[in-house]
Each structure stands twice: as C-alpha cells, then as structure tokens.
Short mmCIF file of C-alpha atoms in Angstrom, two decimals:
data_model
loop_
_atom_site.label_atom_id
_atom_site.label_comp_id
_atom_site.label_asym_id
_atom_site.label_seq_id
_atom_site.Cartn_x
_atom_site.Cartn_y
_atom_site.Cartn_z
CA UNK A 223 -207.47 -246.72 -172.60
CA UNK A 224 -210.22 -247.47 -175.12
CA UNK A 225 -213.55 -245.67 -175.41
CA UNK A 226 -215.16 -248.41 -173.29
CA UNK A 227 -212.48 -248.50 -170.52
CA UNK A 228 -212.94 -245.45 -168.31
CA UNK A 229 -211.84 -244.76 -164.75
CA UNK A 230 -214.35 -244.24 -161.94
CA UNK A 231 -213.54 -240.52 -161.95
CA UNK A 232 -214.51 -240.15 -165.62
CA UNK A 233 -217.11 -237.43 -166.02
CA UNK A 234 -216.63 -236.22 -162.41
CA UNK A 235 -215.30 -232.99 -160.90
CA UNK A 236 -212.55 -234.16 -158.51
CA UNK A 237 -210.53 -232.31 -155.86
CA UNK A 238 -207.32 -233.58 -157.44
CA UNK A 239 -208.18 -232.06 -160.82
CA UNK A 240 -209.15 -228.76 -159.19
CA UNK A 241 -205.79 -228.52 -157.45
CA UNK A 242 -203.92 -229.38 -160.64
CA UNK A 243 -205.91 -226.74 -162.55
CA UNK A 244 -204.91 -224.08 -160.00
CA UNK A 245 -201.26 -225.15 -160.20
CA UNK A 246 -201.29 -224.45 -163.95
CA UNK A 247 -202.00 -220.72 -163.53
CA UNK A 248 -199.51 -218.53 -165.40
CA UNK A 249 -197.55 -221.33 -167.06
CA UNK A 250 -197.51 -221.11 -170.89
CA UNK A 251 -198.42 -224.40 -172.53
CA UNK A 252 -197.34 -225.46 -175.99
CA UNK A 253 -200.45 -225.93 -178.14
CA UNK A 254 -200.41 -229.31 -179.86
CA UNK A 255 -202.45 -228.16 -182.84
CA UNK A 256 -201.14 -226.02 -185.68
CA UNK A 257 -203.35 -222.95 -186.19
CA UNK A 258 -205.87 -223.21 -189.01
CA UNK A 259 -204.28 -220.18 -190.67
CA UNK A 260 -200.55 -220.28 -190.03
CA UNK A 261 -200.22 -216.98 -191.88
CA UNK A 262 -203.12 -214.52 -192.21
CA UNK A 263 -204.03 -214.14 -195.88
CA UNK A 264 -206.66 -212.16 -197.78
CA UNK A 265 -208.76 -215.27 -198.47
CA UNK A 266 -208.66 -216.63 -194.92
CA UNK A 267 -209.62 -213.22 -193.52
CA UNK A 268 -212.54 -213.07 -195.93
CA UNK A 269 -213.56 -216.67 -195.17
CA UNK A 270 -213.65 -215.92 -191.45
CA UNK A 271 -215.87 -212.87 -191.97
CA UNK A 272 -218.07 -215.00 -194.25
CA UNK A 273 -218.46 -217.62 -191.52
CA UNK A 274 -219.61 -214.88 -189.12
CA UNK A 275 -222.16 -213.57 -191.64
CA UNK A 276 -220.33 -210.23 -191.88
CA UNK A 277 -220.16 -208.73 -195.39
CA UNK A 278 -218.23 -205.58 -194.40
CA UNK A 279 -215.94 -204.80 -197.40
CA UNK A 280 -213.17 -203.76 -194.99
CA UNK A 281 -212.78 -207.48 -194.20
CA UNK A 282 -213.26 -208.78 -197.75
CA UNK A 283 -211.88 -206.34 -200.32
CA UNK A 284 -208.20 -205.28 -200.33
CA UNK A 285 -208.98 -202.51 -202.85
CA UNK A 286 -211.65 -201.08 -200.58
CA UNK A 287 -209.29 -201.37 -197.60
CA UNK A 288 -206.69 -199.24 -199.40
CA UNK A 289 -209.14 -196.33 -199.40
CA UNK A 290 -209.40 -196.39 -195.56
CA UNK A 291 -207.05 -195.21 -192.82
CA UNK A 292 -205.81 -198.81 -192.56
CA UNK A 293 -204.44 -198.77 -196.15
CA UNK A 294 -205.51 -202.36 -196.74
CA UNK A 295 -207.87 -205.19 -195.89
CA UNK A 296 -207.84 -205.94 -192.16
CA UNK A 297 -209.19 -208.90 -190.21
CA UNK A 298 -212.44 -208.91 -188.21
CA UNK A 299 -211.84 -208.38 -184.48
CA UNK A 300 -212.12 -212.02 -183.39
CA UNK A 301 -210.08 -213.43 -186.31
CA UNK A 302 -207.13 -214.24 -183.98
CA UNK A 303 -208.97 -217.41 -182.85
CA UNK A 304 -207.98 -218.92 -186.18
CA UNK A 305 -204.28 -218.00 -186.20
CA UNK A 306 -201.24 -217.57 -183.93
CA UNK A 307 -198.00 -219.53 -184.19
CA UNK A 308 -196.97 -220.97 -180.84
CA UNK A 309 -193.24 -221.15 -180.06
CA UNK A 310 -193.63 -222.23 -176.43
CA UNK A 311 -191.14 -225.03 -175.63
CA UNK A 312 -192.63 -228.42 -174.85
CA UNK A 313 -192.31 -229.55 -171.24
CA UNK A 314 -189.14 -231.56 -170.74
CA UNK A 315 -189.66 -232.87 -167.20
CA UNK A 316 -192.11 -235.61 -166.29
CA UNK A 317 -193.50 -233.74 -163.28
CA UNK A 318 -194.64 -230.83 -165.45
CA UNK A 319 -196.09 -233.20 -168.07
CA UNK A 320 -198.07 -234.97 -165.36
CA UNK A 321 -199.42 -231.65 -164.06
CA UNK A 322 -200.96 -230.88 -167.45
CA UNK A 323 -202.29 -234.33 -168.28
CA UNK A 324 -206.07 -234.72 -168.85
CA UNK A 325 -208.14 -232.51 -166.53
CA UNK A 326 -211.87 -233.06 -165.90
CA UNK A 327 -212.12 -235.91 -168.42
CA UNK A 328 -215.62 -236.73 -169.58
CA UNK A 329 -217.20 -233.61 -168.10
CA UNK A 330 -219.02 -231.03 -170.21
CA UNK A 331 -216.95 -227.96 -171.01
CA UNK A 332 -219.23 -224.99 -171.70
CA UNK A 333 -218.10 -221.62 -172.98
CA UNK A 334 -219.17 -219.00 -170.42
CA UNK A 335 -217.63 -215.74 -171.56
CA UNK A 336 -214.71 -213.83 -173.01
CA UNK A 337 -212.89 -210.55 -172.67
CA UNK A 338 -211.09 -209.34 -175.78
CA UNK A 339 -208.64 -206.42 -175.80
CA UNK A 340 -207.25 -205.12 -179.11
CA UNK A 341 -204.11 -203.08 -179.78
CA UNK A 342 -203.48 -203.20 -183.54
CA UNK A 343 -205.06 -204.61 -186.72
CA UNK A 344 -204.10 -207.86 -188.44
CA UNK A 345 -203.11 -207.63 -192.12
CA UNK A 346 -202.74 -210.32 -194.78
CA UNK A 347 -199.15 -211.54 -194.99
CA UNK A 348 -198.16 -210.45 -191.47
CA UNK A 349 -197.52 -213.38 -189.11
CA UNK A 350 -199.10 -213.55 -185.67
CA UNK A 351 -197.50 -215.40 -182.75
CA UNK A 352 -199.25 -216.54 -179.60
CA UNK A 353 -199.06 -218.23 -176.23
CA UNK A 354 -201.76 -219.67 -173.99
CA UNK A 355 -201.86 -220.03 -170.21
CA UNK A 356 -204.41 -220.40 -167.43
CA UNK A 357 -205.31 -217.02 -165.98
CA UNK A 358 -207.78 -218.03 -163.25
CA UNK A 359 -209.61 -221.04 -161.72
CA UNK A 360 -212.80 -220.74 -159.67
CA UNK A 361 -214.93 -223.46 -158.07
CA UNK A 362 -218.66 -222.76 -158.24
CA UNK A 363 -222.04 -224.36 -157.64
CA UNK A 364 -223.63 -224.87 -161.05
CA UNK A 365 -227.23 -223.67 -161.46
CA UNK A 366 -227.28 -225.56 -164.77
CA UNK A 367 -226.06 -229.01 -163.76
CA UNK A 368 -227.04 -228.82 -160.10
CA UNK A 369 -223.59 -229.83 -158.83
CA UNK A 370 -220.10 -228.49 -158.41
CA UNK A 371 -218.51 -226.84 -161.39
CA UNK A 372 -215.15 -225.29 -162.21
CA UNK A 373 -214.65 -222.08 -164.16
CA UNK A 374 -211.30 -221.90 -165.95
CA UNK A 375 -210.13 -218.74 -167.70
CA UNK A 376 -207.38 -219.03 -170.31
CA UNK A 377 -205.42 -216.10 -171.69
CA UNK A 378 -204.47 -216.14 -175.36
CA UNK A 379 -201.83 -213.50 -176.06
CA UNK A 380 -201.33 -212.58 -179.72
CA UNK A 381 -198.29 -210.57 -180.84
CA UNK A 382 -196.67 -209.48 -184.09
CA UNK A 383 -193.21 -210.58 -185.29
CA UNK A 384 -191.57 -207.91 -183.12
CA UNK A 385 -193.41 -209.10 -180.02
CA UNK A 386 -195.80 -206.13 -179.88
CA UNK A 387 -199.22 -207.21 -178.54
CA UNK A 388 -201.96 -207.44 -181.16
CA UNK A 389 -204.73 -208.66 -178.85
CA UNK A 390 -205.52 -210.64 -175.73
CA UNK A 391 -208.42 -213.06 -175.40
CA UNK A 392 -209.37 -214.13 -171.88
CA UNK A 393 -211.78 -216.99 -172.48
CA UNK A 394 -213.74 -218.71 -169.72
CA UNK A 395 -215.23 -222.20 -169.63
CA UNK A 396 -217.41 -224.01 -167.11
CA UNK A 397 -216.56 -227.66 -166.47
CA UNK A 398 -219.72 -229.48 -165.31
CA UNK A 399 -220.75 -233.10 -165.03
CA UNK A 400 -222.67 -233.90 -168.23
CA UNK A 401 -225.21 -236.08 -166.46
CA UNK A 402 -226.08 -233.18 -164.19
CA UNK A 403 -227.94 -231.24 -166.87
CA UNK A 404 -230.27 -234.17 -167.42
CA UNK A 405 -230.80 -234.79 -163.70
CA UNK A 406 -231.38 -231.11 -162.95
CA UNK A 407 -233.97 -230.87 -165.72
CA UNK A 408 -233.62 -227.11 -165.87
CA UNK A 409 -234.22 -227.03 -169.64
CA UNK A 410 -237.08 -229.56 -169.81
CA UNK A 411 -239.66 -226.92 -170.75
CA UNK A 412 -237.59 -225.32 -173.51
CA UNK A 413 -238.64 -226.39 -177.01
CA UNK A 414 -237.01 -225.73 -180.35
CA UNK A 415 -238.64 -222.85 -182.18
CA UNK A 416 -241.08 -223.61 -185.01
CA UNK A 417 -241.26 -220.71 -187.44
CA UNK A 418 -244.25 -219.44 -189.38
CA UNK A 419 -243.84 -217.67 -192.74
CA UNK A 420 -245.01 -214.41 -191.14
CA UNK A 421 -242.39 -214.64 -188.40
CA UNK A 422 -239.65 -215.36 -190.93
CA UNK A 423 -240.67 -212.26 -192.88
CA UNK A 424 -239.86 -210.23 -189.77
CA UNK A 425 -236.43 -211.85 -189.58
CA UNK A 426 -235.74 -211.04 -193.23
CA UNK A 427 -236.85 -207.45 -192.64
CA UNK A 428 -234.37 -207.16 -189.76
CA UNK A 429 -231.55 -208.30 -192.08
CA UNK A 430 -232.64 -205.74 -194.67
CA UNK A 431 -232.58 -202.98 -192.03
CA UNK A 432 -228.93 -203.54 -191.06
CA UNK A 433 -226.91 -200.30 -191.10
CA UNK A 434 -223.14 -200.12 -191.63
CA UNK A 435 -221.37 -196.80 -190.96
CA UNK A 436 -218.51 -197.73 -193.30
CA UNK A 437 -216.62 -194.84 -194.88
CA UNK A 438 -218.90 -192.21 -193.33
CA UNK A 439 -217.12 -191.24 -190.07
CA UNK A 440 -219.06 -191.66 -186.86
CA UNK A 441 -217.75 -188.56 -185.07
CA UNK A 442 -217.17 -188.53 -181.32
CA UNK A 443 -218.90 -185.18 -181.08
CA UNK A 444 -222.19 -186.57 -182.44
CA UNK A 445 -222.57 -189.33 -179.81
CA UNK A 446 -225.00 -188.95 -176.92
CA UNK A 447 -225.33 -191.14 -173.83
CA UNK A 448 -228.37 -193.39 -174.18
CA UNK A 449 -228.16 -193.59 -177.97
CA UNK A 450 -229.07 -196.99 -179.44
CA UNK A 451 -226.80 -198.74 -181.92
CA UNK A 452 -228.47 -200.08 -185.10
CA UNK A 453 -229.13 -203.76 -184.40
CA UNK A 454 -227.70 -206.78 -186.22
CA UNK A 455 -229.81 -209.91 -186.81
CA UNK A 456 -228.34 -213.44 -186.65
CA UNK A 457 -230.21 -216.68 -187.34
CA UNK A 458 -232.31 -218.74 -187.32
CA UNK A 459 -229.27 -220.82 -186.45
CA UNK A 460 -228.78 -223.97 -188.51
CA UNK A 461 -226.17 -226.56 -189.44
CA UNK A 462 -224.92 -224.46 -192.37
CA UNK A 463 -224.09 -221.67 -189.92
CA UNK A 464 -222.02 -224.09 -187.82
CA UNK A 465 -220.26 -225.47 -190.90
CA UNK A 466 -219.56 -221.98 -192.23
CA UNK A 467 -218.01 -220.93 -188.94
CA UNK A 468 -215.71 -223.95 -189.06
CA UNK A 469 -214.74 -223.09 -192.65
CA UNK A 470 -213.23 -219.84 -191.41
CA UNK A 471 -212.22 -220.85 -187.89
CA UNK A 472 -211.01 -224.41 -188.37
CA UNK A 473 -211.79 -226.90 -185.59
CA UNK A 474 -211.08 -224.39 -182.85
CA UNK A 475 -208.17 -226.10 -181.13
CA UNK A 476 -209.96 -229.40 -180.59
CA UNK A 477 -207.40 -231.22 -182.70
CA UNK A 478 -209.91 -233.28 -184.63
CA UNK A 479 -210.36 -233.85 -188.34
CA UNK A 480 -211.65 -236.25 -191.02
CA UNK A 481 -210.73 -239.83 -191.84
CA UNK A 482 -207.06 -240.56 -191.04
CA UNK A 483 -206.86 -237.36 -188.99
CA UNK A 484 -209.79 -238.72 -186.95
CA UNK A 485 -207.93 -242.01 -186.50
CA UNK A 486 -204.90 -240.12 -185.19
CA UNK A 487 -207.06 -238.02 -182.86
CA UNK A 488 -208.76 -241.14 -181.45
CA UNK A 489 -205.35 -242.56 -180.59
CA UNK A 490 -204.20 -239.33 -178.98
CA UNK A 491 -207.36 -238.49 -176.99
CA UNK A 492 -209.78 -241.43 -176.89
CA UNK A 493 -211.87 -239.78 -174.16
CA UNK A 494 -212.95 -237.12 -176.67
CA UNK A 495 -214.80 -239.82 -178.64
CA UNK A 496 -217.90 -241.71 -177.58
CA UNK A 497 -219.79 -244.39 -179.54
CA UNK A 498 -223.10 -243.27 -181.01
CA UNK A 499 -226.22 -245.46 -181.28
CA UNK A 500 -224.57 -247.38 -184.14
CA UNK A 501 -221.32 -247.96 -182.26
CA UNK A 502 -219.40 -245.42 -184.33
CA UNK A 503 -216.94 -243.27 -182.34
CA UNK A 504 -218.14 -239.67 -182.54
CA UNK A 505 -216.65 -236.53 -181.00
CA UNK A 506 -218.35 -235.18 -177.88
CA UNK A 507 -218.20 -231.84 -179.72
CA UNK A 508 -221.09 -233.00 -181.91
CA UNK A 509 -223.46 -231.28 -179.48
CA UNK A 510 -223.05 -228.31 -181.81
CA UNK A 511 -224.71 -230.10 -184.74
CA UNK A 512 -226.34 -233.28 -183.38
CA UNK A 513 -229.64 -232.38 -181.69
CA UNK A 514 -230.42 -236.01 -180.81
CA UNK A 515 -227.24 -236.23 -178.75
CA UNK A 516 -228.00 -232.89 -177.09
CA UNK A 517 -231.47 -234.14 -176.11
CA UNK A 518 -229.97 -237.28 -174.55
CA UNK A 519 -228.14 -234.95 -172.16
CA UNK A 520 -231.17 -232.86 -171.30
CA UNK A 521 -230.47 -230.03 -173.76
CA UNK A 522 -233.37 -229.22 -176.13
CA UNK A 523 -231.31 -228.99 -179.33
CA UNK A 524 -227.81 -228.59 -180.68
CA UNK A 525 -226.37 -225.17 -180.01
CA UNK A 526 -223.77 -222.68 -181.25
CA UNK A 527 -220.23 -221.87 -180.11
CA UNK A 528 -219.64 -218.98 -177.76
CA UNK A 529 -217.03 -217.75 -180.23
CA UNK A 530 -219.83 -217.24 -182.75
CA UNK A 531 -221.79 -214.89 -180.52
CA UNK A 532 -218.61 -212.99 -179.62
CA UNK A 533 -218.00 -212.49 -183.35
CA UNK A 534 -221.64 -211.43 -183.85
CA UNK A 535 -221.42 -208.75 -181.14
CA UNK A 536 -218.15 -207.48 -182.63
CA UNK A 537 -220.03 -207.26 -185.98
CA UNK A 538 -222.55 -204.97 -184.27
CA UNK A 539 -219.70 -202.78 -183.01
CA UNK A 540 -217.69 -202.57 -186.24
CA UNK A 541 -220.86 -201.62 -188.13
CA UNK A 542 -221.36 -198.71 -185.72
CA UNK A 543 -217.81 -197.37 -185.31
CA UNK A 544 -217.22 -197.32 -189.07
CA UNK A 545 -213.92 -197.67 -190.91
CA UNK A 546 -212.26 -194.97 -188.78
CA UNK A 547 -213.17 -196.30 -185.33
CA UNK A 548 -211.50 -198.88 -183.08
CA UNK A 549 -212.78 -201.39 -180.51
CA UNK A 550 -210.61 -201.16 -177.38
CA UNK A 551 -212.14 -204.12 -175.57
CA UNK A 552 -215.25 -206.29 -175.35
CA UNK A 553 -216.25 -208.21 -172.23
CA UNK A 554 -219.08 -210.74 -172.67
CA UNK A 555 -220.85 -213.24 -170.46
CA UNK A 556 -222.79 -216.15 -171.98
CA UNK A 557 -225.92 -216.68 -169.88
CA UNK A 558 -227.78 -219.25 -171.95
CA UNK A 559 -227.75 -221.53 -174.96
CA UNK A 560 -228.34 -220.44 -178.55
CA UNK A 561 -230.14 -223.46 -180.00
CA UNK A 562 -230.59 -224.45 -183.60
CA UNK A 563 -233.68 -222.63 -184.78
CA UNK A 564 -233.01 -219.58 -182.60
CA UNK A 565 -232.48 -216.04 -183.81
CA UNK A 566 -230.35 -213.55 -181.92
CA UNK A 567 -230.70 -209.81 -182.24
CA UNK A 568 -227.45 -208.05 -181.35
CA UNK A 569 -228.08 -204.65 -179.76
CA UNK A 570 -226.12 -201.89 -178.05
CA UNK A 571 -226.62 -198.68 -176.12
CA UNK A 572 -224.17 -195.90 -175.22
CA UNK A 573 -223.59 -196.05 -171.45
CA UNK A 574 -220.83 -193.53 -170.92
CA UNK A 575 -218.88 -190.94 -172.87
CA UNK A 576 -215.64 -189.50 -171.53
CA UNK A 577 -214.85 -185.83 -171.33
CA UNK A 578 -212.43 -185.85 -174.28
CA UNK A 579 -212.31 -187.66 -177.66
CA UNK A 580 -209.30 -189.66 -176.42
CA UNK A 581 -211.51 -191.31 -173.79
CA UNK A 582 -213.24 -194.56 -174.82
CA UNK A 583 -217.01 -194.64 -175.20
CA UNK A 584 -218.61 -197.44 -173.15
CA UNK A 585 -221.32 -199.48 -174.86
CA UNK A 586 -223.75 -201.90 -173.23
CA UNK A 587 -224.22 -204.86 -175.59
CA UNK A 588 -226.52 -207.87 -175.70
CA UNK A 589 -227.65 -210.70 -177.96
CA UNK A 590 -231.29 -211.64 -177.38
CA UNK A 591 -233.19 -214.66 -178.70
CA UNK A 592 -236.72 -214.74 -180.11
CA UNK A 593 -237.80 -215.95 -176.64
CA UNK A 594 -236.69 -212.61 -175.21
CA UNK A 595 -233.74 -214.22 -173.41
CA UNK A 596 -230.53 -212.18 -173.41
CA UNK A 597 -228.14 -215.11 -173.68
CA UNK A 598 -225.18 -212.78 -174.16
CA UNK A 599 -224.57 -209.64 -172.14
CA UNK A 600 -221.63 -207.34 -171.59
CA UNK A 601 -219.89 -204.10 -172.34
CA UNK A 602 -217.45 -202.78 -174.89
CA UNK A 603 -215.21 -199.74 -175.10
CA UNK A 604 -214.65 -198.05 -178.44
CA UNK A 605 -212.73 -195.09 -179.84
CA UNK A 606 -214.19 -192.78 -182.49
CA UNK A 607 -212.57 -190.10 -184.67
CA UNK A 608 -213.02 -186.49 -183.63
CA UNK A 609 -213.82 -183.40 -185.68
CA UNK A 610 -211.66 -181.36 -183.30
CA UNK A 611 -208.53 -183.49 -182.77
CA UNK A 612 -208.66 -185.98 -185.64
CA UNK A 613 -207.99 -189.70 -185.97
CA UNK A 614 -208.22 -192.41 -183.35
CA UNK A 615 -204.96 -193.22 -181.51
CA UNK A 616 -204.65 -196.96 -180.94
CA UNK A 617 -204.37 -198.19 -177.33
CA UNK A 618 -200.95 -198.90 -175.83
CA UNK A 619 -200.44 -202.20 -173.93
CA UNK A 620 -198.97 -201.95 -170.44
CA UNK A 621 -195.34 -202.72 -169.67
CA UNK A 622 -195.96 -206.24 -168.32
CA UNK A 623 -197.87 -207.27 -171.43
CA UNK A 624 -195.18 -205.82 -173.70
CA UNK A 625 -192.55 -207.74 -171.74
CA UNK A 626 -194.47 -210.97 -172.03
CA UNK A 627 -195.03 -210.34 -175.75
CA UNK A 628 -191.29 -209.97 -176.26
CA UNK A 629 -190.78 -213.40 -174.68
CA UNK A 630 -193.39 -214.97 -176.96
CA UNK A 631 -191.24 -214.31 -180.05
CA UNK A 632 -187.90 -214.92 -178.26
CA UNK A 633 -188.23 -218.51 -177.10
CA UNK A 634 -184.84 -219.75 -175.88
CA UNK A 635 -185.90 -222.97 -174.26
CA UNK A 636 -185.70 -223.40 -170.50
CA UNK A 637 -183.82 -220.15 -169.86
CA UNK A 638 -186.79 -218.10 -171.02
CA UNK A 639 -189.20 -220.15 -168.92
CA UNK A 640 -187.08 -219.57 -165.83
CA UNK A 641 -186.87 -215.83 -166.57
CA UNK A 642 -190.65 -215.65 -166.90
CA UNK A 643 -191.13 -217.35 -163.55
CA UNK A 644 -188.54 -215.18 -161.78
CA UNK A 645 -190.32 -212.05 -162.99
CA UNK A 646 -193.78 -213.27 -162.06
CA UNK A 647 -194.85 -213.60 -165.72
CA UNK A 648 -195.38 -217.37 -165.69
#
C-alpha cells in the first residue's frame, strides 16, 4: 500500500481493531527497533539528563557519584525509555502475526499517562533487558475528539542481567480519530503564548530559584504533611527542547530515522508517513515540531511528548529527595497539551507520611502551564533516609514480577512462551 492508497477504515476506530487489541493483553511482543542505547554508558546517561534539562551532578559526573551511597553515576529515573535489550522470540505462526498487525491505522495516538515503579538504579556498563506487552484496553468516549476512543496501556518491564526487576513503566495512550479534534473544535480558543520581556524575566527568576537537596540529606524526621516541594521551571517549550530530548532518548520506538533509514521506514510502515503541502512524505509524528500541521488538525501549536513531562516531574522529585533518597513510584495523568511557547512549573506537596521511616511518603505532584492549566497531575511515593534507623532500603518486587523478570533473560523460544501462558504471566 502506498501513502495514497488507504482502506476505508483508515483513521477510524473499528470494532475489529478493538477486539484484536484486547486479545493482545499479556502477550510479550518482540520490539522491532534496537534501543537507542544498547548498553547504558556514562555519556548516554548524561545526554539523557541534558535532554530533560536536569543538571544534577549525580546523573552527569562519575566522580561526584562515587561520593554518594550509590558509589557511582546513576541514570535519571526515566532513563529506561532509551534502553532495554529485548530477547522476546518473534512470532512463528501466521495467526499470531495477524493478531498483531497494524491496529488503529491513521488515528491519532496521544500519550495520556504513565505509572513508573523503580526497584534499583541503572549504572554505566550494566546491561538492561526488557519486554513489552499490553496490560489493559479500555473503550471510552473522547471529550477531545468528540467520538469513540481507545485507551491502551502497555507494560515495559526492565530487568538486569540476572533477571531482577529494575523498573516497570505502564504507559497509556488514547487512540482517537484525528479529524475529530478539528470537528470538535475544543481547542479553537487556545492561542500560542506571546511573551513580553517582563514575563520572561519571571521565568528566568524561577530557574534561578531552583533548589537541589543533593548531598545534604533530607531526613524523614524533618518532613511534615502539607509541606511544599521547591518548584522546578520548564520552558518556554521550543524546537531545541524537542531536539534535545531526542538526542538523549532516540526516536522513542517509532522506528524512524534520516535519509536511507527513512526510506526503509517508509517501506516498512507507509501509513506512518503522509505527504506535506509540497508532496514530501513526512512522519505523522511531526506534530511535535510542526505547528502548521498541528493547526491543520485543530491543535493550536506543536506540542511536547508525555515522556518529557514525566521526566520533568521526576526532576522535581530527585531534587527534593537528595542523593540519599529513592522514588518508589510515580503515577501521572496527562490532562492537556503542552504547546510550543508554554512554560510548565512542576510542583509538589506532601500528602501523607507513614508511621515509620520505612513507610513511603506520598507526594501530590503537578505540572502547570502559564495559563494556570495543570496539564499533568498525579502522585508519587518516595523513601527518605532516617536519623534513627539510617539509609533507605530499596523496594522489593513481588514474586510474580520476579518470575516474569527471570523469563525475560531466559528466552528459550516457544517453550518459554508456553510456560508463561500456563502460569498466567502472558
């Protein structure tokens, strides 16, 4: 099929695709794209932090890292999106291949939220392995597009070479008909921000006011419910910010690239390319840097990636917990767009503190634009060191996750797949 030959169902949410999406739940799928960083290294860890606008020396300087409890440079919390070797066997039977072929083609796929859970740090030189499978499928009525939409949640499981879980990332996307956003007209009154010098001075002042706990321990005993975390400013968002994120992240699993790599991608997934006004095939992903294309679809301007705001909120948290703390989990919902020209102020407030230092502290988090819109909301749980009982003890994954992690690094072809299904793990 060429870019001009499309079926009648192109760009539509169909019952058939919904049923196929539900049938995929729990089945690990071999990822066609090699991770941007096949092996975590000091430079790639630093580049990722750079792309997130995070200058914490714990993520950049191995010498600094050696002075901390981690005894080396570690990766920022959301770094796993750029790594993870996948050993999942490719599907051998035609029926399974057909099940996973091309869902919701031509629809918009919008990042709607993520839940991260972390178990251990990532170090330079230590490989990370991964598998991906659908965790949940929900059919909804879209307030954005005005029609039916489908929310898919994918689990990314990251493990070390021994199969011990490093992190899980449960990432949700909304599939919606692209034409719906224009017909619904929900965003027609939103305009891109025009900044005055005085307003930009306030933004610069917010950057200057950023506080990082760093080597000074943030003790559990000193925390009170209701306390505000020092905020972190991001933006105004521009093309350089998008480019910088890609420098550290890669192309985020889209499987695209420049020149001959683009030619190969067009052959493999022609529906991902659409001709622009000059007839040149361009990726539908260009909504993140091409404001003219966004406006054609009823969106005021190009916008960020949800992964960026997740990284920004984790920046807020790592600043506050200091070198000796640990983020247990972070659960975020994306409630609006972050357009080019927008700023986002990342904020947090202590919601709950357990009765002992071993209990996680619950934080309410948000990222709010200059329009006062909290486009990102959620909670996080963190562990802090204690003056009475000492260092943070890292969380332990449950038995099912440990079992699945062991399978990730022990791929034995079809036998493993059958074992996973028999035990309810696939």
